[in-house]
Every structure is written in structure tokens, then in C-alpha cells.
Tab-separated table of C-alpha atoms in Angstrom:
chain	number	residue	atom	x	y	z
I	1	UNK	CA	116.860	153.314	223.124
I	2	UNK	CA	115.359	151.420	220.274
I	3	UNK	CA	117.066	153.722	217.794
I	4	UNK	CA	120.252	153.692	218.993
I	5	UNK	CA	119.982	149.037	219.426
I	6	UNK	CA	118.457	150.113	215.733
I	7	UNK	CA	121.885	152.000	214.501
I	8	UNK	CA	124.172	149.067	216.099
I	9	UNK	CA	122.630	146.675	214.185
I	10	UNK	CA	123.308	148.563	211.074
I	11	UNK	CA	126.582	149.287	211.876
I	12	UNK	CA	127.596	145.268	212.231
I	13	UNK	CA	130.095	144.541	209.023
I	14	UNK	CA	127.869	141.997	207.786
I	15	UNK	CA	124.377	143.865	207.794
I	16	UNK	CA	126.734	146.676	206.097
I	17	UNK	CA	128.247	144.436	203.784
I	18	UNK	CA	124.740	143.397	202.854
I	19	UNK	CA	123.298	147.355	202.591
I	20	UNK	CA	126.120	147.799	200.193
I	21	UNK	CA	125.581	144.721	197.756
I	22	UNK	CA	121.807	145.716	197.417
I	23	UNK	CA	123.027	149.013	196.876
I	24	UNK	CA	125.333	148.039	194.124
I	25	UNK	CA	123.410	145.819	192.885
I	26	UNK	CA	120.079	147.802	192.424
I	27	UNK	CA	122.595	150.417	190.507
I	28	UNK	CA	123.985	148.049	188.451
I	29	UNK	CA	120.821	147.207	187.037
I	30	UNK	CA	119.187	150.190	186.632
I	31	UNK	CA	122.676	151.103	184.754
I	32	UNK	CA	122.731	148.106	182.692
I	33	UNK	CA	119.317	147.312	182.254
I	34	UNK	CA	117.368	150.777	183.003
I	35	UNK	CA	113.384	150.595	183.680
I	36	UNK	CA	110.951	152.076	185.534
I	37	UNK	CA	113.656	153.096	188.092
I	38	UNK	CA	112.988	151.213	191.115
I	39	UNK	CA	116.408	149.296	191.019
I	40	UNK	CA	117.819	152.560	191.349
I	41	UNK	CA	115.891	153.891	194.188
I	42	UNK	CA	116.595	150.639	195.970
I	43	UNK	CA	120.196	150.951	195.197
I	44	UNK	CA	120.068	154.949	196.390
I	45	UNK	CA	118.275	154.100	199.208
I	46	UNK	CA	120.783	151.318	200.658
I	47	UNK	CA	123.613	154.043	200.079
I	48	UNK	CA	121.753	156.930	202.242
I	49	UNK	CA	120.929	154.225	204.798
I	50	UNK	CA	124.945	153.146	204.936
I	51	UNK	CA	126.296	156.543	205.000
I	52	UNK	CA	123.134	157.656	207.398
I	53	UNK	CA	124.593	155.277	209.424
I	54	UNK	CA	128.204	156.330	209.416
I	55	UNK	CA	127.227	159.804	210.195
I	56	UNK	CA	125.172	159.285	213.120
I	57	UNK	CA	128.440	157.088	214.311
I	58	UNK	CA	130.891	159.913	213.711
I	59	UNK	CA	132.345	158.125	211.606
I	60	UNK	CA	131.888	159.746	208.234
I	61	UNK	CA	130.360	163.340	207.123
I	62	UNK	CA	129.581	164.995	204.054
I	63	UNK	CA	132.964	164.767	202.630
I	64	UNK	CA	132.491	161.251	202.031
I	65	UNK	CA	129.064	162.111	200.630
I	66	UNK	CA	130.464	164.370	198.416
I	67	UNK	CA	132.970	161.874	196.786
I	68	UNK	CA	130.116	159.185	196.501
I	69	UNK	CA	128.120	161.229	194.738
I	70	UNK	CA	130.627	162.821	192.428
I	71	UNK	CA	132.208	159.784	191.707
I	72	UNK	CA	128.526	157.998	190.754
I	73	UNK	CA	128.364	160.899	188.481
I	74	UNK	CA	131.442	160.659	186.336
I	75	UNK	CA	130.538	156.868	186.165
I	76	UNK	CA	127.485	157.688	184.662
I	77	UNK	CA	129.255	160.137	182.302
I	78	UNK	CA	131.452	157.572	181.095
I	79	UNK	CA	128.924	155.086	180.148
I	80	UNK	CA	127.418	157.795	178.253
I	81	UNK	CA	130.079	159.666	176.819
I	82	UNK	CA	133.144	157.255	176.659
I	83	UNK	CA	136.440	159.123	177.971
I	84	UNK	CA	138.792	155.722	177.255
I	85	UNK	CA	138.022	154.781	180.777
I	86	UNK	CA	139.683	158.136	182.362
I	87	UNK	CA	136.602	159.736	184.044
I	88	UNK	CA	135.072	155.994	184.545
I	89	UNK	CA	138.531	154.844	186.899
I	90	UNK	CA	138.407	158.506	188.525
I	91	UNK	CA	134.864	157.969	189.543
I	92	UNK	CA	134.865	154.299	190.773
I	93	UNK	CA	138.241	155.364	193.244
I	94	UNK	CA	136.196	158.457	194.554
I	95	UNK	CA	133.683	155.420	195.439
I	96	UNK	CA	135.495	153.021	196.968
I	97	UNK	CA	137.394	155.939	198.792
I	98	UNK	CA	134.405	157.302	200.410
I	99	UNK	CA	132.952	153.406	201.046
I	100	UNK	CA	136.362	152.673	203.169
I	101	UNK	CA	136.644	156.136	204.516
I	102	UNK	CA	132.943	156.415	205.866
I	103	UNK	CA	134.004	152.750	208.237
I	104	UNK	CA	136.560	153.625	210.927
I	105	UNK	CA	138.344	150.241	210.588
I	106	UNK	CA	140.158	150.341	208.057
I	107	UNK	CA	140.681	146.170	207.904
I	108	UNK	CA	136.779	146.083	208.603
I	109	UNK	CA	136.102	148.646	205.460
I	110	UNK	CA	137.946	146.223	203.448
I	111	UNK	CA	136.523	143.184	204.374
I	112	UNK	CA	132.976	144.836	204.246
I	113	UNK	CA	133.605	146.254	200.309
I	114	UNK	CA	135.165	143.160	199.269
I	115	UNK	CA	132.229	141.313	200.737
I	116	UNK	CA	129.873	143.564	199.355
I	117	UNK	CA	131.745	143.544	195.701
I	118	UNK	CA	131.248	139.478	195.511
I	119	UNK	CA	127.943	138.985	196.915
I	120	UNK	CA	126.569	142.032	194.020
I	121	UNK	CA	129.073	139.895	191.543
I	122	UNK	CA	127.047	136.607	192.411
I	123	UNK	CA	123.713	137.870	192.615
I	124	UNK	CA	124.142	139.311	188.694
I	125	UNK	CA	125.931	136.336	187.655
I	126	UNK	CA	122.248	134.300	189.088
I	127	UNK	CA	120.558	137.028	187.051
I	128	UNK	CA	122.385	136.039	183.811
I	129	UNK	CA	122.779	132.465	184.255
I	130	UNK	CA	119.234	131.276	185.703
I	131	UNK	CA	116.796	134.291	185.482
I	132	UNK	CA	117.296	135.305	181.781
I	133	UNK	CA	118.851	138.894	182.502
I	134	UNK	CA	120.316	141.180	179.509
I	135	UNK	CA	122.020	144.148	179.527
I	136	UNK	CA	119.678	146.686	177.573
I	137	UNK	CA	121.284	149.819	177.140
I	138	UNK	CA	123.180	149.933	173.567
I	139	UNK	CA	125.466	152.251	174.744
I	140	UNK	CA	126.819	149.436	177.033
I	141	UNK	CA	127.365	146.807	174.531
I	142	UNK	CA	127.934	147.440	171.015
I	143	UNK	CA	125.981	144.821	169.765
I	144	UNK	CA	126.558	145.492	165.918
I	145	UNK	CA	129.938	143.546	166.420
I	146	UNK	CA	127.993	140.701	166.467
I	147	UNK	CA	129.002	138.551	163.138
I	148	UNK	CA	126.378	137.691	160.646
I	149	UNK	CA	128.770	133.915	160.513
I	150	UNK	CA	127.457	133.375	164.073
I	151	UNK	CA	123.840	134.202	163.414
I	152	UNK	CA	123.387	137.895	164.344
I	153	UNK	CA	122.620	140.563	161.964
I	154	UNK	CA	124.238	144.047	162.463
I	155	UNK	CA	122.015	147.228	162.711
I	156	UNK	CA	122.208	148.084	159.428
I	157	UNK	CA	120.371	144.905	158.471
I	158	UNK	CA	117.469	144.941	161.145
I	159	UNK	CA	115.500	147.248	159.468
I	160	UNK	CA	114.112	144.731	157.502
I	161	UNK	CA	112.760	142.811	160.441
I	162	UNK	CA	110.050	145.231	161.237
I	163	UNK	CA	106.870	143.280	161.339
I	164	UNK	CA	108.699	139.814	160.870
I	165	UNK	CA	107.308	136.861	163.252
I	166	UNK	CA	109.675	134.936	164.619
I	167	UNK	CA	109.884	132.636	167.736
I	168	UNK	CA	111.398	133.199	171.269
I	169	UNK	CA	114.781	131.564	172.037
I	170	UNK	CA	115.004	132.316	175.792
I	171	UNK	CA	112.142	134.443	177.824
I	172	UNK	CA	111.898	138.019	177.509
I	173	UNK	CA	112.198	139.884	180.992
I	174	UNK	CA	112.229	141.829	178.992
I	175	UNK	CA	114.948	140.830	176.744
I	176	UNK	CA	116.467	137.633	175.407
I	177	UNK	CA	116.931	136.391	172.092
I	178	UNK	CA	114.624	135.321	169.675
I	179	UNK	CA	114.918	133.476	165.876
I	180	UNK	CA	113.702	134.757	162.744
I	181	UNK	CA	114.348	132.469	159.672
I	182	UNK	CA	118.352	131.849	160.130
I	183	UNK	CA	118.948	134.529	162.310
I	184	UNK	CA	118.990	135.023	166.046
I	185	UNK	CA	118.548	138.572	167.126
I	186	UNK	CA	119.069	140.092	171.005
I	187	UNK	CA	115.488	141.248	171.224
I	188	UNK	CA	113.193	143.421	173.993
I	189	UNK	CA	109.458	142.944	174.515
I	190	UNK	CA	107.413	145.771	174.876
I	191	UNK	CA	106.729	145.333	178.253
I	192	UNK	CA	105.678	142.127	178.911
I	193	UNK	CA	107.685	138.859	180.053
I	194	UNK	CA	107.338	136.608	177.327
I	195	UNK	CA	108.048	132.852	177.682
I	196	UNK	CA	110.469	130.871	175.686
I	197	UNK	CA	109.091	129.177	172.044
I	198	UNK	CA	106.434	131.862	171.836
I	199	UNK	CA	105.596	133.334	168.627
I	200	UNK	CA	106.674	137.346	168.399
I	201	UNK	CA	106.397	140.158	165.791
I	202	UNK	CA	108.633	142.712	165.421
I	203	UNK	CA	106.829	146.358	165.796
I	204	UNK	CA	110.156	148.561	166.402
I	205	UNK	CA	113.735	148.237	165.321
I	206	UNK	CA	115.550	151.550	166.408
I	207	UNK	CA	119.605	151.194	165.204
I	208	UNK	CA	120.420	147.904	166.963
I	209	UNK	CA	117.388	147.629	169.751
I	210	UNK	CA	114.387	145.469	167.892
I	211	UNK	CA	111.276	145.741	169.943
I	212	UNK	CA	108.673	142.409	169.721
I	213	UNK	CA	105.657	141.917	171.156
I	214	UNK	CA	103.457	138.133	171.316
I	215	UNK	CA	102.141	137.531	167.852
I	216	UNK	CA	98.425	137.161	167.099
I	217	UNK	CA	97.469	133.190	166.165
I	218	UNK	CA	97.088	134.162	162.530
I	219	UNK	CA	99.991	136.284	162.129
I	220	UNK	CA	102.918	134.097	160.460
């Protein structure tokens, strides 16, 4: 009896909408930003407990498990290997396809991936705007666009950072942006969350990723 008042209350369109948006979300930064991995087990997790749900409903089976799962994968592949978008647009319709066809409703699958879709949009945009957030795999942004007229240095220049001191610009969690001399650089810490206006040495640059950590009190 508990299970099954237990399964209802999963199945409301809200509490899906919401399983979805942590879902996304947790994917989106393990994607963008990847770590230790427990955005991604979060995210993974919220996606067996939606389609779980669907299943035990009747409402969905593995086909729609299938398509999830393939189209995560060619997703994947095209942040890694860029197709011009081809595999990338494939991949997020087998998605959405299996998201809508999993709900019986078809008005109530819409309204619960649309909700789902702003609330992950909002919840990054607070990430960016008010908690610091950067996007830290290289193969996501190509940060050696970045014009030396603006302050940035390409790749090909940041060799010659290693073991500069310079001083944060925004806090690290773990990246941000720090300055050295004229130059502001998209930096990572080496772990740590490092406030803003703290002194940092450079200890890695590998291509356009320039790993700091806090700088000793004598180190200038």
C-alpha cells in the first residue's frame, strides 16, 4: 500500500517535472564542468527513478530506455568528437522522444519537459550568475578565441605563466578568473575553492587549462 501511495506521488507532473530538472541538471554539469562524478550519478539516478516510474505504470518499457540511453550517448560523442551538430540533434530528439513517450499524456509530457527544460535553464543560469560556475571542459569552449585586445592570452602564450603569482578576480569553485600583470586568464584551482583577491601561483598550464593553487606569503 505504501508503495503503490509511493509511485502516485511520483507519477504527479510536477514531482516529475522536478525528477527531470535534477536529472538534467546534474548531467549538465558533470558534462560541462566534470568532477568527481556525483552530478552525474544524481542526474542518472533521477532518470532511472522517472522511467522506474513509468514502467511500473505501464506506461513506458525498455524501448524508451533504449532511446534515452542511446541518445545520451551520441550527445556525449558529439561534445567529444564534433560531427557539425549531426549526431548531437539525433541524440537530443531520441531524448526528448523517449521523455514524452515514457508519459501517457501526451499534453502532460509536454508540459512536464518544458517545465523541466526551464527550471534546469534557471537553476544553471543561478550557477553562473551568483555562485561563480564555469564551464571546465576545453573541448566545450574554445577558449583560445579569446583576444589578447580584451585581456586574455591564447594557449600558445600561457606557457609562460607557469609559476607566475597573480591575484583572484572572482572565486575559484573551482574555476573563475584570475589577473596576472595585464592579463586576465580563465583559471582552475587545484582542488580547493579559493576566494576572490587571493594571491595564486600558477603550477600547471596544459594547452589552454592553467591550474593555480593559493600562493605562499612570500611568494610574489
Amino acid at each position: 500500500m505504501a508503495f503503490m501511495v509511493f509511485t502516485d506521488f511520483l507519477a504527479d507532473p510536477v514531482v516529475m517535472m522536478i525528477i527531470l530538472a535534477v536529472g538534467l541538471l546534474g548531467l549538465m554539469i558533470e558534462l560541462l564542468s566534470p568532477g568527481v562524478g556525483i552530478a552525474a550519478i544524481i542526474g542518472l539516478g533521477c532518470f532511472a527513478t522517472f522511467f522506474g516510474t513509468c514502467m511500473h505504470l505501464g506506461s513506458a518499457s525498455m524501448f524508451e530506455v533504449f532511446l534515452f540511453i542511446v541518445g545520451s550517448i551520441l550527445i556525449v560523442i558529439e561534445v567529444l568528437l564534433p560531427t557539425l551538430g549531426i549526431l548531437g540533434i539525433i541524440g537530443i530528439i531520441m531524448v526528448i522522444v523517449s521523455i514524452v513517450a515514457a508519459i501517457p499524456d501526451l499534453n502532460v509530457a509536454v508540459l512536464v519537459l518544458v517545465g523541466s527544460l526551464a527550471i534546469t535553464g534557471i537553476c544553471l543560469w543561478i550557477l553562473f550568475r551568483f555562485f561563480g560556475w564555469k564551464v571546465t571542459w576545453n573541448r566545450v569552449i574554445l577558449r583560445t578565441v579569446q583576444s589578447n585586445e580584451k585581456g586574455y592570452t591564447s594557449s600558445r602564450d600561457r606557457k609562460a605563466l607557469l609559476n607566475q603569482v597573480g591575484i583572484t578576480l572572482t572565486p575559484l569553485r573551482p574555476s573563475g578568473f584570475a589577473q596576472f600583470g595585464d592579463h586576465k586568464e580563465d583559471v582552475v584551482s587545484d582542488g580547493e575553492s579559493i576566494p576572490r583577491d587571493v594571491k595564486v601561483k600558477v603550477i600547471l598550464v596544459e594547452g589552454s587549462r592553467v591550474v593555480v593553487k593559493r600562493a605562499e606569503q612570500n611568494e610574489d
